[in-house]
Amino acid sequence: MALLTNLPTDLLRTFIAVVELGGHSKAGAVLGRSQPAISLQIRRLEELVRTPLLAQEGRAIHPTPAGEALLSYAREMVRINDEAVRYFHRSDMTGVLRIGLPTDYAVAFLQNTLTGFLRNHPDVDLEIHCDLSRELHQQMRSDDLDIIVATMPSARMPYLSRSWTEQPIWAAAESMVLAPDRPVPLGAHLEGCDYRSRMIEALDGAARRWRIVYTGPGISGLQNAVLNGICVTALTRATLLPGMRELGEADGLPNLEPLRVGLFYKHPRLSPAGLQLVSDLVASLESVGSGVKPLPN
């Protein structure tokens, strides 16, 4: 029987750090190793997988296609390793953890995983920031946020841990009836919101007139505007409240295009508390349906 190759987690951790931090020197500073030691570990990993993993363009270092494939596996293998170590060490978790959520996801995630995490880890200060997905991605790149849940403009993105599909639905007050000869009164978040774009694209594609009658940054204000019969909007099912009903083609509204959503974090930058929250979020996502994908597709 042929022996299987083992990929040491220290080599995988170094590879992740080089890719996510953008170079051998930065990875070495975080991991406490010299640049030659980091280079040696990368070469050893390339020997084990029998293919180049990194390519340099000018001063920038990028993963090769094989490196991109390995990165997804490496992040998951190191995450599971760290989860197992935390379980047996039982170390106290403290510090500040900054998480970013789109406004539509603040409600569902806060009520479940995040509140459970705070209850189990009272010494961790959790800072929750709700914003447009494009802003959350920017703040992740600039290290202003530790973990984000955000929509994905492309299928392959840095720092991606999990991705899944969300189907937006049209929502209105139960008593609201749309007049077919009048513009659809829309409620939406600010310019740049993916749900706002989906509504406008769908209505324009169906040659259905519309007008924005409510704009606001928060999900609760948008929900109240819908419940009061001011507007219709696109929501996730998790944010559809009692007193609302789903609208569809029978109401003269076209189907909305689905959205790809992802869970993102920089593994080398995360504290033990952050890695625990990622594991909690992953477990929560995997429990809600088969649409959650562990690897980028």
XYZ file of C-alpha atoms in Angstrom:
297
model
C 0.000 0.000 0.000
C 1.435 3.383 -1.024
C 2.115 5.847 1.782
C 0.110 9.073 1.668
C 1.906 12.413 1.816
C 1.312 14.438 4.996
C 1.199 18.225 4.698
C 2.554 19.690 7.975
C 0.361 22.440 9.376
C 3.376 24.683 10.069
C 4.174 24.707 6.341
C 0.536 25.348 5.463
C 0.370 28.158 8.028
C 3.434 29.791 6.485
C 1.992 29.466 2.980
C -1.289 31.085 4.095
C 0.597 33.939 5.757
C 2.740 34.648 2.680
C -0.315 34.802 0.403
C -2.615 36.746 2.733
C -0.003 39.188 4.014
C 1.618 39.709 0.627
C 5.205 38.564 1.061
C 7.821 36.534 2.886
C 9.022 39.389 5.123
C 5.530 40.268 6.378
C 4.754 36.595 6.983
C 8.012 36.186 8.875
C 7.229 39.184 11.095
C 3.861 37.696 12.091
C 5.143 34.125 12.513
C 8.394 35.077 14.231
C 10.683 33.616 11.551
C 13.368 35.039 9.296
C 12.721 35.572 5.581
C 15.142 32.738 4.599
C 13.292 30.386 6.966
C 9.977 31.347 5.369
C 11.402 30.750 1.885
C 12.729 27.363 2.969
C 9.314 26.314 4.274
C 7.627 27.344 1.031
C 10.155 25.332 -0.989
C 9.566 22.311 1.257
C 5.815 22.586 0.748
C 6.274 22.847 -3.029
C 8.385 19.687 -2.897
C 5.611 17.846 -1.062
C 2.888 18.856 -3.538
C 5.286 18.625 -6.499
C 4.330 21.940 -8.079
C 5.159 25.662 -7.770
C 2.771 27.474 -5.445
C 3.829 31.116 -5.729
C 4.662 33.426 -8.634
C 6.233 36.878 -8.442
C 5.176 39.808 -10.607
C 7.440 42.743 -9.865
C 7.329 43.086 -6.108
C 3.939 41.397 -5.786
C 3.612 37.703 -4.924
C 0.580 35.772 -6.127
C -0.442 32.127 -5.806
C -0.225 30.038 -8.948
C -3.385 28.161 -10.017
C -2.103 25.213 -7.972
C -1.412 27.606 -5.098
C -4.981 28.914 -5.208
C -6.293 25.351 -5.006
C -4.013 24.518 -2.076
C -4.870 27.757 -0.259
C -8.502 26.720 0.167
C -7.521 23.352 1.632
C -4.750 24.880 3.741
C -7.051 27.405 5.403
C -9.508 24.681 6.351
C -6.816 22.280 7.595
C -5.164 24.932 9.757
C -8.528 26.135 11.087
C -9.470 22.610 12.180
C -6.024 22.118 13.713
C -6.354 25.323 15.727
C -9.881 24.409 16.789
C -8.625 21.078 18.151
C -5.733 22.754 20.006
C -8.082 25.305 21.600
C -10.356 22.496 22.752
C -7.593 20.718 24.658
C -5.756 23.776 25.938
C -8.951 25.465 27.188
C -7.153 28.822 27.144
C -9.028 31.922 28.255
C -10.020 34.135 25.354
C -9.821 37.900 25.703
C -9.383 40.951 23.509
C -11.296 42.946 20.928
C -12.769 41.271 17.852
C -14.124 43.334 14.960
C -16.722 41.776 12.668
C -18.426 43.343 9.657
C -21.883 42.400 8.388
C -24.142 43.648 5.615
C -27.256 45.236 7.074
C -29.462 42.343 5.907
C -27.373 39.837 7.860
C -27.026 41.776 11.100
C -30.357 40.550 12.443
C -30.027 36.845 11.672
C -26.402 36.502 12.770
C -26.752 38.657 15.895
C -29.681 36.645 17.160
C -27.863 33.344 16.875
C -24.137 32.759 16.533
C -22.830 36.126 17.689
C -24.984 36.317 20.806
C -24.044 32.735 21.654
C -20.367 33.575 21.236
C -20.644 36.565 23.573
C -22.442 34.466 26.180
C -19.724 31.800 26.091
C -16.799 34.255 25.976
C -17.679 37.252 28.180
C -14.079 38.524 28.231
C -14.090 39.132 24.476
C -15.203 42.595 23.340
C -17.073 42.109 20.082
C -17.358 45.168 17.852
C -19.981 44.750 15.119
C -19.948 47.048 12.112
C -22.766 47.016 9.536
C -22.102 48.495 6.099
C -22.306 47.882 2.366
C -20.398 44.790 1.254
C -17.967 46.790 -0.891
C -17.015 48.860 2.176
C -16.600 45.739 4.296
C -14.195 44.240 1.743
C -12.153 47.444 1.764
C -11.976 47.473 5.562
C -10.891 43.832 5.547
C -8.067 44.646 3.122
C -6.923 47.557 5.312
C -7.056 45.412 8.505
C -9.821 47.535 10.031
C -12.021 44.430 10.394
C -11.082 40.908 11.477
C -14.000 38.889 10.031
C -16.650 39.867 7.506
C -19.751 38.361 5.925
C -20.255 40.076 2.566
C -21.569 39.595 -0.938
C -19.043 38.527 -3.549
C -18.490 40.478 -6.783
C -16.479 37.545 -8.169
C -16.306 33.800 -7.518
C -12.649 33.806 -6.394
C -11.678 36.306 -3.723
C -8.908 36.644 -1.113
C -9.550 35.530 2.470
C -12.636 33.465 1.538
C -13.549 30.654 3.943
C -17.131 29.744 2.975
C -19.510 30.828 0.249
C -23.210 30.253 -0.288
C -26.093 31.524 -2.401
C -28.865 33.764 -1.114
C -32.092 34.200 -3.065
C -33.549 37.685 -2.519
C -37.337 37.872 -2.311
C -39.769 40.710 -2.863
C -41.441 41.745 0.408
C -44.420 43.978 1.095
C -46.994 44.576 3.821
C -49.682 41.892 3.865
C -52.359 44.453 2.932
C -50.401 46.123 0.139
C -51.598 45.715 -3.464
C -49.484 47.008 -6.324
C -51.290 48.982 -9.006
C -50.123 47.600 -12.392
C -50.340 51.033 -14.055
C -48.212 52.838 -11.468
C -44.476 52.747 -10.725
C -43.408 50.203 -8.107
C -42.618 52.101 -4.862
C -39.213 50.815 -3.790
C -37.499 50.919 -0.437
C -33.742 50.397 -0.577
C -30.443 50.822 1.163
C -27.961 53.409 -0.089
C -26.317 53.430 -3.526
C -23.940 50.469 -3.841
C -26.227 47.972 -2.097
C -26.432 44.690 -4.018
C -30.109 44.228 -3.189
C -30.906 47.695 -4.525
C -29.087 46.845 -7.760
C -30.929 43.522 -8.075
C -34.336 45.223 -7.754
C -33.594 47.923 -10.322
C -32.032 45.499 -12.828
C -34.999 43.118 -12.553
C -37.614 45.849 -12.984
C -35.749 47.502 -15.862
C -35.397 44.095 -17.545
C -39.144 43.571 -17.248
C -39.869 47.113 -18.503
C -41.677 47.817 -15.224
C -41.592 51.404 -13.995
C -40.296 52.086 -10.484
C -39.349 54.899 -8.140
C -37.383 55.019 -4.894
C -39.663 56.248 -2.089
C -37.546 55.229 0.905
C -33.764 55.109 1.393
C -31.936 54.269 4.590
C -28.807 52.498 5.837
C -30.393 50.235 8.450
C -32.452 47.071 8.069
C -34.916 47.989 10.838
C -35.878 51.269 9.165
C -36.414 49.473 5.866
C -38.506 46.772 7.537
C -40.688 49.404 9.231
C -41.202 51.214 5.931
C -42.382 47.948 4.351
C -44.665 47.071 7.282
C -46.259 50.542 7.116
C -47.090 50.055 3.443
C -44.742 52.767 2.200
C -42.777 50.552 -0.166
C -41.809 47.091 -1.334
C -38.221 45.869 -1.124
C -35.930 42.873 -1.539
C -35.033 40.980 1.632
C -33.582 37.682 2.744
C -36.053 35.205 4.191
C -34.342 35.613 7.568
C -35.395 39.281 7.648
C -39.011 38.756 6.484
C -41.147 39.773 9.495
C -44.696 38.886 10.585
C -47.015 41.273 8.810
C -45.094 40.967 5.533
C -45.829 38.793 2.539
C -43.690 37.602 -0.342
C -44.510 39.004 -3.772
C -43.830 37.363 -7.112
C -44.814 37.112 -10.748
C -48.511 36.970 -9.847
C -48.072 40.459 -8.423
C -46.361 41.670 -11.583
C -42.822 41.527 -10.176
C -39.957 39.709 -11.938
C -37.708 37.175 -10.246
C -34.595 38.546 -8.578
C -31.131 37.246 -9.403
C -29.458 35.317 -6.552
C -26.446 36.658 -4.664
C -23.229 34.884 -3.714
C -22.247 35.599 -0.110
C -18.998 34.701 1.639
C -17.356 34.474 5.051
C -13.911 36.118 4.963
C -11.013 36.411 7.400
C -7.210 36.708 7.456
C -6.040 33.637 9.337
C -2.568 34.985 10.303
C -4.126 38.118 11.803
C -6.775 36.403 13.925
C -6.526 35.939 17.679
C -7.652 32.677 19.346
C -11.000 34.366 19.990
C -11.315 35.230 16.309
C -10.521 31.695 15.214
C -13.140 30.383 17.639
C -15.768 32.756 16.240
C -14.904 31.641 12.696
C -15.420 28.017 13.752
C -18.763 28.945 15.331
C -19.865 30.768 12.186
C -18.784 27.868 9.962
C -20.741 25.415 12.126
C -23.782 27.685 12.003
C -23.595 28.057 8.228
C -23.214 24.322 7.657
C -26.309 23.663 9.772
C -28.620 25.816 7.648
C -28.354 24.136 4.270
C -26.371 22.400 1.574
C -25.763 25.631 -0.355
C -22.772 26.441 1.845
C -19.524 25.620 0.069
C -16.237 25.159 1.967
C -14.074 25.979 -1.049
C -14.296 28.792 -3.615
C -15.966 27.721 -6.811
